[in-house]
Structures are given as structure tokens and as C-alpha cells.
């Protein structure tokens, strides 16, 4: 029997009556109270009598399984908090989490918050250079990592005077640790039953997520503990999480989806989550969901398209009847993928739209609401969204016209600034609206449709990659004079990185040189940011002031109209 008793009874009704007070009331929070995400995700759930409920079912690459109850999680996060505090880390200092998807990553996140640190999760796939940029910008005090990632940290440690503690969670003593390196074994630590949680308040900084823009280095998006108010209720209403659910969020916590909806939202709702260390593999994913009887699955379009590629037969080999709600985020979810999921899983993927900066889902398809495949759905109740004119930034108030997606500020999980970059942050607001930097339109029924990004950021497999970082790495190669990185179409990842390069005098284009350049940047960039193709060109299109016009190169790759270049030139 289909379950029609959704947490959000009716979108239309909710629009009339919703207020963030509902979330606060359910969480037992009143304005001015202390609020600590670490406490809300573990201690509070135990206080509600659910200490013995499973919080995490975790599987390693090898299929080894570990299970943790909410009480285990409460105690282990206490142990981590005590360890960090004893080491000398102070509230407000940045603690980077640089690990694969292992329990220490999840518990380190909550433990760090419990002792008042600002947690800074970073993809373990990052190379030394990407890591350095982010640790240097945040002036990070400590990094928690694994043995296998330690060499990348050692490479840059000397250049990072503020980085005082390198904590290794799986040191086996086979090789001596060096100065500033500490071994920490979660399972062997003293179980701390009582911990005095840092008295954070609504505006106390919590999480620092790095996100890429067109220019400059990646920016640290500064979240606060109050974000919980949005993350709790959107998890409940959009992901429809219920007491007996087994929830699987495929995102890595290096990405905001993996924290807002892979840690904070589900655990503050007292949900059982499963986590797998493995990357994408169709057969293993289906087996994983079958084994754990996953009921709610939150994933991303690239993964869905990859599953589509593997075909329908493989799906039929598995019993996936437990699945009751599917959602997706990160890139445009094409109508074909939505229809395919209906065909093979008997359920449509519900597209959700949001950003690192928004902290929570802001536009979405809701359980029970009619889905228009290809549309992102409607604004979450409590969030006012519109489309503004691309030049005046005033609401268009017209349907079917493309403009920029904009939100009225004021929901709890909006970031409070970019780390050390208030000017760029303030630049995102115009006429009282927060500009998302994405183009879209609204149809006659109030559904939002995504058109594309309004800047040069490349969205590859749902991950934003700034051209600046790639170009900076490329021009460090002795043969490269100038470079421009743009996205080119890809059937699975939506976009992949293509680099255009002009060479310095004395260098000739060749396959060999291309390989050398690729190998050179591979050490500096994460796999996602790696160019999939290099094209040597004589010159790059530029504005009169000398700025590279990536837009022209991008349009070429996508077979689109280049647009009015003269205006662009005059604009500079
Ligand atoms: O361009 C939009 C795209 O991803 C951007 C936000 O990326 P990030 O800050 O890394 O956060 C991603 C996870 C929340 C957006 O500005 N994006 C996100 N969701 C969608 C999307 N594009 C189209 N459809 C979506 N549902």
C-alpha cells in the first residue's frame, strides 16, 4: 500500500500556516537558549529515550560492518570532544576533517561541535595544493586524518604555521609519527559518559564549508549552530523521514549535502542512517540498499544517470521494495532520469535545489505533490523565492521568463558570511534579495525550472569547480603561458573540465606535452577538478581590459550562441 501519510500533510496548507517556530517548538528550543548541533544530534535523542536505537550502520570498502546506537554516538562524540579539548584546541578554532567516509568523520564532526570548534570538512580526495589553500585561508588549528592521507598533510605542514595538531585516527605504530602528529583511536579512548558541552548560542559559528566561485580562491561558507532549525524541519518535510526509516544519503560530508542531510538533519530527527565507504558502483549500491532495507534515499543526478547507464536488468535482480522515497540534489535532474526511476523503482526521484550558502533545501518537490519531471519544484514554506531581472535585480513577476533565482534572506540556515570575505558576501545581495547565481524561470503553476549558472563555475558531477583553481595550477607549468578552464557537455557528469592553453615561446603543442601538463596538475588538483581534455590554442578570447572570456569558449563547447560580445567588452 502506498504511504500517503506524509510528514508534510499538504503543501498548500503548509504554505499558509508554516513558521520556523514549528521547528523550534519540536526541538524544544526557545530564542536565546543554548543550541549545540552536537548535543541535538546525540544527547537529546538519548534523553528522548532512544539511546538504544541505531544511529549509524556503517560498511567499509571490504564490507566490514559496524553499528552504533545513539548512546554509542553520544559517548564517542564526548570522547572526541574531550580529546580535542585536552590537546589544547580552543572554542572557535578550526578543526579540519580530512577522512574518507569512516565513523570517525561523522563522530569527529559532532565531537568537534560539542567542544565549540568550527568544523571544516574537506574531501579526502583533495591533493596537497587544494588542501593547502583551504587550511591556509581558514588558519586551521587541527586536522583529523587517516594514515593514507597523511603524506598530503606532511607536504604542506611547514607552510602552515597555524596548523598545530595533526591527528591520525588509524596509526598502527609501524612508522614513527613526527612532531605535531598525534595518534587517536576512537575505539580505545576512554568512554566519556558526561561532557560539559560548549555553551554555543544561535549565532555561534559551527561549520566552515569551502565552495568555489569564478574568481579568487575557494570561499569558506560560514554556518552557525542555528542552522539546525532549518535542517531539522526540511529533513522531516522534504525527505519525509519517519521513526522506522533506514535512510541513505550518498553524499560525502566534504560537501554540504553530506553534513546538512548526511549528519545534522537526519540525526536531529533521531533517524537510523547507513553509510558506505565505497564510491559509486551500481551493483554494490543496489546490494547495499537491499541488504539494509533502505527506505529513503538521497542522491545526485550524476549517480542516477550512471545507474541508468547500467540498465534495468540489474535493478530487477535486487529486492528494492523497501524504498519509499527518493530525492536528488546538486545538478539539474533531467526529466528522463525522473521517468526512469518511476519505471524501475516505481518511485520518482524528487529534485531538490539548494546551495552551500543556503544550508538547507530551498526549492523542492515534496512527497505527495505533483511532480513535473525536469522541474525543481516549489519554494519550501518559510522561504520566499523569486526570479529577478538579470540587470535590475528586481523581481520579474512574470512567468516563463528567464532571470536569476533569488531568495528573501531570513531563514535560519543561511550562511552568515564568507570567512574573511565579507565584501564578496555582501555583493550577493541586491534590492533585499539574496542572488543564488543561477538562472531559472517560474511557470504558471509556480514551479521553478533551472536554466544554468550565471557565472563561470563548472558543475561536474554535482561538484562546483572554480576555473581559477584549475587555471592557477596549469600556469604553474613552465610551458603554459595562459589558460582558461570551462565546462564541456558530458552525458553522465553533465559537465567535465576542458582546459584551453596558450604556450610560452619555445614550446610546441604535442600529445607528449599534454600528458606532461596533465601529470603536473594531477598532483595539485582533486580528481574532479582535473581537465578531461586540453586544447592548445594560439590565443584566448579576451575583453579589452584583458580578462579571459570563458563564456565564449563555453558557448563553443555547448554549440550555443556566443551572445553579445561587444557588450561584454564594453562592460569591462
Ligand atoms: O548551480 C546550482 C547547483 O549547485 C549549486 C550549489 O552547489 P553547492 O553549493 O556545491 O551545493 C550543492 C548541494 C546543495 C547551485 O547554485 N544545483 C544544486 N541543486 C540543483 C542545482 N542545479 C540544478 N538543479 C538542482 N536541483
Coordinates of C-alpha atoms and ligand atoms in Angstrom, one line a residue:
X1 CA 0.0 0.0 0.0
X2 CA 1.4 3.4 -0.9
X3 CA 2.1 5.5 2.2
X4 CA 0.2 8.7 1.8
X5 CA 0.6 9.9 5.4
X6 CA 3.5 12.2 4.7
X7 CA 5.0 14.4 7.4
X8 CA 4.0 17.5 5.4
X9 CA 0.3 16.9 5.0
X10 CA -0.3 19.3 2.2
X11 CA 2.0 21.8 0.5
X12 CA -0.8 24.4 0.1
X13 CA -1.9 24.1 3.7
X14 CA 1.7 24.3 4.9
X15 CA 2.3 27.5 2.9
X16 CA -0.5 29.2 4.8
X17 CA 0.5 28.1 8.3
X18 CA 4.2 27.3 8.3
X19 CA 6.6 29.2 10.5
X20 CA 10.1 28.3 11.7
X21 CA 8.6 28.4 15.2
X22 CA 7.2 24.9 14.4
X23 CA 10.7 23.6 14.1
X24 CA 11.9 25.3 17.2
X25 CA 9.0 24.0 19.2
X26 CA 9.6 20.4 18.1
X27 CA 13.2 20.8 19.0
X28 CA 12.3 22.3 22.4
X29 CA 14.3 25.4 21.5
X30 CA 13.4 29.0 22.5
X31 CA 15.1 32.1 21.2
X32 CA 18.1 32.9 23.4
X33 CA 18.6 29.3 24.5
X34 CA 21.9 27.5 24.1
X35 CA 22.0 25.5 20.9
X36 CA 24.7 22.9 20.0
X37 CA 24.2 20.7 17.0
X38 CA 26.4 18.0 18.6
X39 CA 24.1 17.8 21.6
X40 CA 20.9 17.9 19.5
X41 CA 22.1 15.0 17.3
X42 CA 23.1 12.7 20.1
X43 CA 22.4 13.6 23.8
X44 CA 18.9 15.0 23.1
X45 CA 17.9 11.8 21.2
X46 CA 19.1 9.7 24.1
X47 CA 17.2 12.0 26.6
X48 CA 14.1 11.2 24.5
X49 CA 14.5 7.5 25.4
X50 CA 16.0 6.4 22.1
X51 CA 19.6 5.8 23.3
X52 CA 19.4 2.1 22.1
X53 CA 18.1 3.0 18.7
X54 CA 20.6 2.5 15.9
X55 CA 22.1 5.8 14.7
X56 CA 24.7 4.5 12.2
X57 CA 25.1 1.3 10.2
X58 CA 28.5 1.6 8.6
X59 CA 30.2 -0.5 6.0
X60 CA 33.8 -0.4 4.9
X61 CA 35.2 -0.9 1.4
X62 CA 35.7 -4.5 2.3
X63 CA 32.1 -5.0 3.5
X64 CA 33.1 -5.0 7.2
X65 CA 30.1 -3.6 9.2
X66 CA 29.9 -1.6 12.4
X67 CA 26.8 -0.5 14.2
X68 CA 26.4 2.4 16.6
X69 CA 23.4 3.3 18.7
X70 CA 22.6 6.9 19.6
X71 CA 24.1 6.3 23.0
X72 CA 27.3 5.0 21.4
X73 CA 27.4 8.1 19.3
X74 CA 26.7 10.3 22.3
X75 CA 29.6 8.7 24.3
X76 CA 32.1 8.6 21.4
X77 CA 31.5 12.2 20.4
X78 CA 32.1 13.1 24.0
X79 CA 35.4 11.2 23.9
X80 CA 36.4 13.1 20.8
X81 CA 35.4 16.4 22.3
X82 CA 37.4 15.7 25.5
X83 CA 40.4 14.6 23.4
X84 CA 40.4 17.8 21.3
X85 CA 39.9 20.0 24.4
X86 CA 42.8 18.2 26.3
X87 CA 45.1 18.6 23.3
X88 CA 44.7 22.4 23.6
X89 CA 42.2 23.2 20.9
X90 CA 40.1 26.2 21.9
X91 CA 36.5 27.0 21.0
X92 CA 36.2 28.9 17.7
X93 CA 39.4 27.3 16.3
X94 CA 39.1 25.4 13.1
X95 CA 39.3 21.7 13.1
X96 CA 39.6 20.1 9.7
X97 CA 38.1 16.7 9.0
X98 CA 40.1 15.1 6.2
X99 CA 39.0 11.5 6.1
X100 CA 37.1 9.0 3.9
X101 CA 33.6 8.2 4.9
X102 CA 34.5 6.4 8.1
X103 CA 32.8 6.7 11.5
X104 CA 35.5 9.0 12.8
X105 CA 34.5 11.5 10.2
X106 CA 30.9 11.6 11.3
X107 CA 31.6 11.5 15.1
X108 CA 34.6 13.9 14.7
X109 CA 32.1 16.4 13.2
X110 CA 29.7 16.2 16.2
X111 CA 32.6 15.9 18.7
X112 CA 34.2 19.0 17.3
X113 CA 31.0 20.9 17.6
X114 CA 30.4 19.7 21.1
X115 CA 33.7 21.3 22.3
X116 CA 33.0 24.5 20.4
X117 CA 35.3 24.1 17.5
X118 CA 34.4 25.3 14.0
X119 CA 34.5 22.1 11.9
X120 CA 35.9 22.2 8.4
X121 CA 35.1 19.1 6.4
X122 CA 37.2 18.6 3.3
X123 CA 37.1 15.9 0.7
X124 CA 39.8 13.3 1.3
X125 CA 40.3 13.2 -2.5
X126 CA 41.9 16.7 -2.4
X127 CA 45.5 16.9 -3.3
X128 CA 48.0 18.9 -1.2
X129 CA 47.5 22.1 -3.1
X130 CA 43.7 22.2 -2.8
X131 CA 44.1 21.3 0.9
X132 CA 46.7 24.0 1.5
X133 CA 44.5 26.7 0.0
X134 CA 41.7 25.9 2.3
X135 CA 43.7 25.3 5.5
X136 CA 45.7 28.5 4.9
X137 CA 42.6 30.6 4.4
X138 CA 40.9 29.2 7.5
X139 CA 44.1 29.4 9.6
X140 CA 43.1 25.9 10.7
X141 CA 44.5 24.7 14.1
X142 CA 44.0 20.9 13.8
X143 CA 43.4 18.3 11.2
X144 CA 41.9 14.9 11.8
X145 CA 43.0 12.4 9.1
X146 CA 43.9 8.9 8.2
X147 CA 47.3 7.3 7.6
X148 CA 46.8 7.1 3.9
X149 CA 46.1 10.9 3.6
X150 CA 48.9 11.8 6.0
X151 CA 51.6 12.4 3.2
X152 CA 49.4 15.1 1.7
X153 CA 49.3 16.9 5.0
X154 CA 53.0 16.4 5.6
X155 CA 53.7 18.0 2.2
X156 CA 52.3 21.3 3.4
X157 CA 52.7 21.3 7.2
X158 CA 55.7 23.5 7.2
X159 CA 54.0 26.2 5.2
X160 CA 51.1 26.2 7.7
X161 CA 52.3 27.7 11.0
X162 CA 48.8 27.8 12.4
X163 CA 48.3 24.0 12.0
X164 CA 49.5 22.7 15.3
X165 CA 47.8 19.3 15.6
X166 CA 47.7 16.5 13.0
X167 CA 45.5 13.8 14.5
X168 CA 45.8 10.3 12.9
X169 CA 42.8 8.0 13.6
X170 CA 44.3 4.7 12.4
X171 CA 48.0 4.9 13.2
X172 CA 49.4 1.4 13.8
X173 CA 52.7 2.4 15.2
X174 CA 54.6 0.8 12.3
X175 CA 56.2 4.1 11.4
X176 CA 57.0 6.8 14.0
X177 CA 54.8 9.9 14.0
X178 CA 56.5 13.2 13.6
X179 CA 56.4 16.4 15.5
X180 CA 52.8 17.8 15.8
X181 CA 51.3 14.4 14.9
X182 CA 49.1 12.5 17.4
X183 CA 47.6 9.1 17.3
X184 CA 43.9 8.9 18.3
X185 CA 42.0 5.6 18.3
X186 CA 38.3 6.2 18.8
X187 CA 37.5 2.6 19.9
X188 CA 40.3 2.6 22.5
X189 CA 39.6 6.0 24.0
X190 CA 38.0 6.2 27.5
X191 CA 34.2 6.3 27.1
X192 CA 33.2 9.7 28.4
X193 CA 29.6 9.5 29.8
X194 CA 29.4 13.1 30.9
X195 CA 30.8 16.0 28.9
X196 CA 30.3 19.7 29.5
X197 CA 29.1 20.8 26.1
X198 CA 30.3 24.1 24.8
X199 CA 27.6 26.7 25.5
X200 CA 27.1 27.7 21.9
X201 CA 24.3 30.1 21.0
X202 CA 22.3 30.6 17.8
X203 CA 25.0 32.7 16.1
X204 CA 28.0 30.7 17.2
X205 CA 29.9 29.5 14.2
X206 CA 29.6 25.8 13.5
X207 CA 30.7 24.5 10.1
X208 CA 33.0 26.0 7.5
X209 CA 32.4 24.6 4.0
X210 CA 34.6 25.7 1.2
X211 CA 32.9 26.4 -2.1
X212 CA 34.3 27.6 -5.4
X213 CA 33.5 30.8 -7.3
X214 CA 34.6 32.2 -10.7
X215 CA 37.3 34.4 -9.3
X216 CA 39.8 34.1 -6.5
X217 CA 40.3 31.2 -4.2
X218 CA 37.5 29.0 -2.8
X219 CA 35.5 30.8 -0.1
X220 CA 34.7 29.5 3.3
X221 CA 30.9 29.5 3.8
X222 CA 30.4 30.2 7.5
X223 CA 27.4 28.4 9.1
X224 CA 26.1 28.8 12.6
X225 CA 24.5 26.4 15.1
X226 CA 21.1 28.0 14.5
X227 CA 21.1 26.3 11.0
X228 CA 19.7 23.3 12.8
X229 CA 16.3 24.9 12.8
X230 CA 16.1 24.7 9.0
X231 CA 17.9 21.4 8.6
X232 CA 15.7 19.6 11.1
X233 CA 12.4 20.6 9.6
X234 CA 13.4 20.3 5.9
X235 CA 14.7 16.8 6.6
X236 CA 11.4 16.0 8.2
X237 CA 9.2 17.6 5.5
X238 CA 11.2 17.2 2.3
X239 CA 13.0 13.9 2.9
X240 CA 9.9 12.8 4.9
X241 CA 12.0 11.0 7.5
X242 CA 10.0 8.9 9.9
X243 CA 10.7 6.8 13.0
X244 CA 11.3 3.5 11.3
X245 CA 13.2 4.7 8.3
X246 CA 16.5 3.5 7.2
X247 CA 18.0 6.5 5.4
X248 CA 20.9 6.6 3.0
X249 CA 22.5 9.9 1.9
X250 CA 25.1 9.1 -0.7
X251 CA 26.9 12.4 -0.3
X252 CA 30.4 12.8 1.2
X253 CA 30.4 15.3 4.2
X254 CA 33.1 17.2 2.3
X255 CA 30.1 18.6 0.5
X256 CA 27.3 20.4 2.2
X257 CA 24.7 17.7 1.4
X258 CA 26.8 15.3 3.4
X259 CA 26.6 17.5 6.5
X260 CA 23.2 19.2 6.3
X261 CA 21.4 16.0 5.2
X262 CA 24.1 13.3 6.0
X263 CA 24.6 14.3 9.6
X264 CA 22.6 17.2 11.1
X265 CA 19.1 16.8 9.6
X266 CA 18.7 13.0 10.0
X267 CA 20.3 12.6 13.4
X268 CA 18.5 15.6 14.9
X269 CA 15.4 13.7 13.8
X270 CA 16.6 10.6 15.5
X271 CA 16.9 8.6 12.3
X272 CA 18.9 5.5 11.6
X273 CA 21.4 6.1 8.7
X274 CA 23.5 3.8 6.7
X275 CA 26.8 4.9 5.3
X276 CA 29.1 3.1 2.9
X277 CA 32.7 3.9 2.4
X278 CA 32.5 2.8 -1.2
X279 CA 32.3 5.1 -4.1
X280 CA 29.9 4.6 -7.0
X281 CA 29.2 1.1 -8.3
X282 CA 25.8 0.2 -9.5
X283 CA 25.8 -3.4 -8.4
X284 CA 27.2 -2.6 -4.9
X285 CA 24.7 0.2 -4.4
X286 CA 21.7 -2.0 -5.2
X287 CA 23.1 -4.7 -2.9
X288 CA 23.7 -2.2 -0.2
X289 CA 20.2 -0.9 -0.3
X290 CA 18.8 -4.4 -0.4
X291 CA 20.9 -5.6 2.5
X292 CA 19.9 -2.7 4.7
X293 CA 16.4 -2.3 3.5
X294 CA 16.9 1.4 2.8
X295 CA 13.6 3.3 2.8
X296 CA 14.7 6.9 2.0
X297 CA 17.5 7.5 -0.5
X298 CA 19.0 11.0 -1.1
X299 CA 21.4 11.0 -4.0
X300 CA 22.6 13.1 -7.0
X301 CA 21.8 13.3 -10.7
X302 CA 25.2 12.0 -11.9
X303 CA 24.8 8.9 -9.8
X304 CA 21.3 8.4 -11.1
X305 CA 22.4 8.8 -14.7
X306 CA 25.3 6.3 -14.0
X307 CA 22.7 3.9 -12.7
X308 CA 20.6 4.4 -15.8
X309 CA 23.6 3.6 -18.0
X310 CA 23.9 0.2 -16.2
X311 CA 20.4 -0.6 -17.4
X312 CA 17.2 -2.0 -15.9
X313 CA 18.0 -5.7 -15.7
X314 CA 20.5 -5.2 -12.9
X315 CA 17.8 -3.4 -10.8
X316 CA 15.4 -6.4 -11.2
X317 CA 18.0 -8.7 -9.7
X318 CA 17.6 -6.9 -6.4
X319 CA 14.7 -6.6 -3.9
X320 CA 14.4 -2.9 -3.5
X321 CA 10.8 -3.0 -2.3
X322 CA 11.8 -1.2 0.9
X323 CA 12.4 2.1 -0.9
X324 CA 9.6 4.5 -0.3
X325 CA 11.0 7.9 -1.0
X326 CA 13.8 9.1 -3.4
X327 CA 15.3 12.6 -3.6
X328 CA 18.2 14.2 -5.5
X329 CA 20.3 17.3 -5.4
X330 CA 23.3 19.1 -6.8
X331 CA 22.7 19.5 -10.6
X332 CA 19.8 19.6 -12.9
X333 CA 17.8 16.4 -12.7
X334 CA 16.7 15.7 -16.2
X335 CA 13.1 14.6 -16.9
X336 CA 14.4 11.2 -18.4
X337 CA 16.0 10.3 -15.1
X338 CA 12.8 11.1 -13.1
X339 CA 10.8 8.9 -15.5
X340 CA 13.4 6.2 -15.5
X341 CA 13.2 6.0 -11.7
X342 CA 9.5 5.7 -11.8
X343 CA 9.9 2.8 -14.3
X344 CA 12.5 0.8 -12.4
X345 CA 11.9 1.7 -8.7
X346 CA 8.2 2.5 -9.0
X347 CA 9.0 5.9 -7.5
X348 CA 10.1 9.2 -8.9
X349 CA 13.2 11.0 -7.8
X350 CA 12.2 14.2 -6.1
X351 CA 14.5 17.0 -7.2
X352 CA 15.7 19.4 -4.5
X353 CA 17.6 22.7 -5.1
X354 CA 19.8 24.5 -2.7
X355 CA 23.4 25.6 -2.1
X356 CA 26.3 25.5 0.4
X357 CA 25.3 29.1 1.2
X358 CA 21.6 28.3 1.9
X359 CA 22.4 25.5 4.3
X360 CA 19.1 23.8 3.6
X361 CA 16.8 22.8 0.7
X362 CA 15.1 26.0 -0.6
X363 CA 13.1 24.8 -3.6
X364 CA 11.9 21.2 -3.9
X365 CA 9.4 18.6 -4.9
X366 CA 7.5 17.4 -1.9
X367 CA 6.2 13.9 -1.2
X368 CA 2.6 13.9 -2.3
X369 CA 2.9 16.9 -4.5
X370 CA 2.5 16.5 -8.3
X371 CA 6.0 16.2 -9.9
X372 CA 6.6 17.9 -13.2
X373 CA 9.7 15.9 -14.4
X374 CA 12.6 18.3 -15.1
X375 CA 11.3 21.0 -12.7
X376 CA 13.0 21.7 -9.3
X377 CA 9.6 22.1 -7.7
X378 CA 8.4 24.9 -5.4
X379 CA 9.9 27.0 -2.6
X380 CA 10.0 25.5 0.9
X381 CA 7.3 27.0 3.1
X382 CA 9.0 29.7 5.1
X383 CA 11.3 30.6 2.2
X384 CA 10.4 33.3 -0.3
X385 CA 11.9 32.6 -3.7
X386 CA 11.6 34.5 -6.9
X387 CA 13.2 35.2 -10.3
X388 CA 14.8 38.6 -10.6
X389 CA 15.8 40.5 -13.7
X390 CA 19.4 39.8 -14.7
X391 CA 20.2 43.6 -14.9
X392 CA 18.0 45.4 -12.5
X393 CA 17.8 42.5 -9.9
X394 CA 14.1 43.4 -9.3
X395 CA 11.5 40.6 -9.3
X396 CA 10.3 39.9 -12.8
X397 CA 6.8 39.0 -11.6
X398 CA 6.3 37.2 -14.9
X399 CA 6.1 33.5 -15.6
X400 CA 8.1 31.8 -18.2
X401 CA 10.8 34.5 -18.4
X402 CA 14.4 33.6 -17.5
X403 CA 16.1 35.6 -14.8
X404 CA 18.2 34.9 -11.7
X405 CA 16.9 32.8 -8.8
X406 CA 16.7 34.9 -5.7
X407 CA 15.7 34.3 -2.1
X408 CA 14.4 36.7 0.6
X409 CA 17.0 36.5 3.4
X410 CA 16.0 35.4 6.9
X411 CA 15.7 31.6 7.0
X412 CA 17.8 30.1 9.8
X413 CA 20.5 28.2 7.9
X414 CA 21.7 30.9 5.6
X415 CA 25.4 31.4 6.0
X416 CA 26.4 34.4 8.0
X417 CA 29.4 35.4 5.8
X418 CA 32.4 34.0 3.8
X419 CA 35.4 33.5 6.0
X420 CA 37.5 36.7 5.9
X421 CA 35.5 37.8 2.9
X422 CA 32.5 39.9 4.0
X423 CA 32.7 42.1 0.8
X424 CA 32.1 39.2 -1.5
X425 CA 29.3 38.0 0.8
X426 CA 27.6 41.4 0.8
X427 CA 27.9 41.5 -3.0
X428 CA 25.5 38.6 -3.2
X429 CA 22.6 40.8 -2.0
X430 CA 20.7 43.2 -4.2
X431 CA 17.5 45.1 -3.5
X432 CA 16.9 43.0 -0.4
X433 CA 17.3 39.7 -2.2
X434 CA 20.0 37.0 -2.0
X435 CA 21.1 36.2 -5.5
X436 CA 21.7 32.5 -6.0
X437 CA 23.9 33.0 -9.1
X438 CA 21.7 30.5 -11.1
X439 CA 19.4 31.3 -13.9
X440 CA 15.9 29.9 -13.9
X441 CA 12.2 30.7 -14.5
X442 CA 8.8 30.0 -12.9
X443 CA 5.9 28.5 -14.7
X444 CA 2.2 29.4 -14.4
X445 CA 1.7 26.8 -11.7
X446 CA 4.6 28.2 -9.6
X447 CA 7.1 25.5 -10.4
X448 CA 10.8 26.6 -10.7
X449 CA 12.9 25.5 -13.7
X450 CA 16.7 25.6 -13.7
X451 CA 18.4 27.1 -16.7
X452 CA 22.1 27.3 -15.9
X453 CA 24.6 29.0 -13.8
X454 CA 25.1 32.7 -14.2
X455 CA 28.9 32.6 -13.7
X456 CA 31.8 30.5 -15.0
X457 CA 31.8 27.9 -12.2
X458 CA 31.8 24.4 -13.6
X459 CA 29.4 21.9 -12.1
X460 CA 30.9 18.5 -12.7
X461 CA 29.0 15.5 -11.2
X462 CA 27.3 17.9 -8.8
X463 CA 30.6 19.4 -7.5
X464 CA 31.4 23.0 -8.1
X465 CA 34.8 23.6 -9.5
X466 CA 36.2 27.2 -9.8
X467 CA 38.1 27.8 -13.1
X468 CA 40.6 29.9 -11.1
X469 CA 41.9 27.0 -9.2
X470 CA 42.5 24.9 -12.3
X471 CA 44.0 27.8 -14.3
X472 CA 46.3 28.6 -11.4
X473 CA 47.6 25.1 -11.3
X474 CA 48.0 25.0 -15.1
X475 CA 50.0 28.2 -15.4
X476 CA 52.5 26.9 -12.9
X477 CA 53.7 24.5 -15.6
X478 CA 56.8 26.0 -17.3
X479 CA 55.3 25.6 -20.8
X480 CA 51.9 27.3 -20.1
X481 CA 51.5 31.0 -20.9
X482 CA 47.8 31.3 -20.3
X483 CA 44.9 29.0 -19.7
X484 CA 41.1 29.0 -19.4
X485 CA 39.0 26.3 -17.9
X486 CA 35.4 25.7 -18.9
X487 CA 32.8 23.0 -18.6
X488 CA 32.1 20.9 -21.7
X489 CA 29.0 18.7 -22.0
X490 CA 29.2 15.1 -20.7
X491 CA 26.3 12.6 -20.8
X492 CA 26.9 11.3 -17.2
X493 CA 28.6 14.1 -15.3
X494 CA 26.7 16.8 -17.0
X495 CA 29.9 18.8 -17.4
X496 CA 33.6 17.9 -17.4
X497 CA 36.5 20.3 -17.3
X498 CA 38.2 21.3 -20.5
X499 CA 41.3 23.5 -20.5
X500 CA 42.4 25.8 -23.3
X501 CA 46.1 26.6 -23.2
X502 CA 48.4 29.0 -24.9
X503 CA 52.1 28.0 -24.8
X504 CA 55.1 30.1 -24.0
X505 CA 57.7 30.8 -26.7
X506 CA 59.8 27.8 -27.5
X507 CA 57.1 25.2 -26.7
X508 CA 55.1 23.4 -29.4
X509 CA 51.8 21.6 -28.9
X510 CA 52.1 17.8 -28.7
X511 CA 50.5 14.8 -27.1
X512 CA 53.6 14.3 -25.0
X513 CA 53.4 17.9 -23.7
X514 CA 49.7 17.5 -23.0
X515 CA 50.4 14.4 -20.9
X516 CA 53.2 16.2 -19.0
X517 CA 50.9 19.1 -18.2
X518 CA 48.2 16.7 -17.1
X519 CA 50.5 14.8 -14.8
X520 CA 51.8 18.1 -13.4
X521 CA 48.3 19.3 -12.4
X522 CA 47.2 15.9 -11.2
X523 CA 49.3 16.3 -8.1
X524 CA 47.8 19.6 -7.3
X525 CA 44.1 19.2 -8.0
X526 CA 41.4 16.8 -6.9
X527 CA 40.2 14.2 -9.5
X528 CA 37.1 16.2 -10.0
X529 CA 38.9 19.4 -11.0
X530 CA 41.2 17.6 -13.4
X531 CA 40.8 18.6 -17.0
X532 CA 39.5 15.7 -19.1
X533 CA 40.7 17.5 -22.3
X534 CA 43.3 20.0 -23.2
X535 CA 43.2 22.1 -26.3
X536 CA 46.2 24.1 -27.3
X537 CA 45.3 27.4 -28.9
X538 CA 47.1 30.4 -30.4
X539 CA 45.2 33.0 -28.4
X540 CA 42.3 33.1 -25.8
X541 CA 39.3 35.4 -26.3
X542 CA 39.7 38.4 -24.1
X543 CA 37.9 41.6 -23.2
X544 CA 39.6 44.9 -23.9
X545 CA 40.8 45.0 -20.4
X546 CA 42.5 41.7 -20.9
X547 CA 40.1 39.5 -19.0
X548 CA 39.7 36.0 -20.5
X549 CA 36.1 35.5 -21.8
X550 CA 35.4 31.9 -20.7
X551 CA 31.8 32.4 -21.7
X552 CA 32.9 32.4 -25.4
X553 CA 34.8 29.2 -25.1
X554 CA 32.0 27.6 -23.1
X555 CA 29.4 28.5 -25.7
X556 CA 31.6 27.0 -28.4
X557 CA 31.8 23.7 -26.5
X558 CA 28.0 23.6 -25.9
X559 CA 27.2 24.7 -29.5
X560 CA 25.4 27.7 -28.2
X561 CA 25.1 31.2 -29.4
X562 CA 28.0 33.2 -28.2
X563 CA 25.9 36.2 -27.4
X564 CA 26.7 39.9 -27.5
X565 CA 30.4 40.1 -27.1
X566 CA 30.6 43.8 -27.7
X567 CA 28.5 44.5 -24.6
X568 CA 30.8 42.2 -22.6
X569 CA 33.8 44.1 -23.8
X570 CA 32.3 47.4 -23.0
X571 CA 31.2 46.2 -19.6
X572 CA 34.8 45.7 -18.5
Ligands
LIG1 O1 24.1 25.7 -9.6 C1 23.3 25.1 -8.6 C2 23.6 23.6 -8.5 O2 24.6 23.5 -7.5 C3 24.9 24.8 -6.9 C4 25.2 24.7 -5.5 O3 26.3 23.9 -5.3 P1 26.9 23.6 -3.9 O4 27.0 24.9 -3.2 O5 28.0 22.8 -4.1 O6 25.7 22.8 -3.1 C5 25.3 21.7 -3.7 C6 24.4 20.9 -2.8 C7 23.3 21.6 -2.2 C8 23.6 25.6 -7.2 O7 23.9 27.0 -7.2 N1 22.4 22.9 -8.0 C9 22.1 22.4 -6.8 N2 20.9 21.7 -6.8 C10 20.5 21.8 -8.1 C11 21.4 22.5 -8.9 N3 21.2 22.8 -10.2 C12 20.1 22.3 -10.7 N4 19.2 21.6 -10.0 C13 19.3 21.3 -8.7 N5 18.4 20.6 -8.1

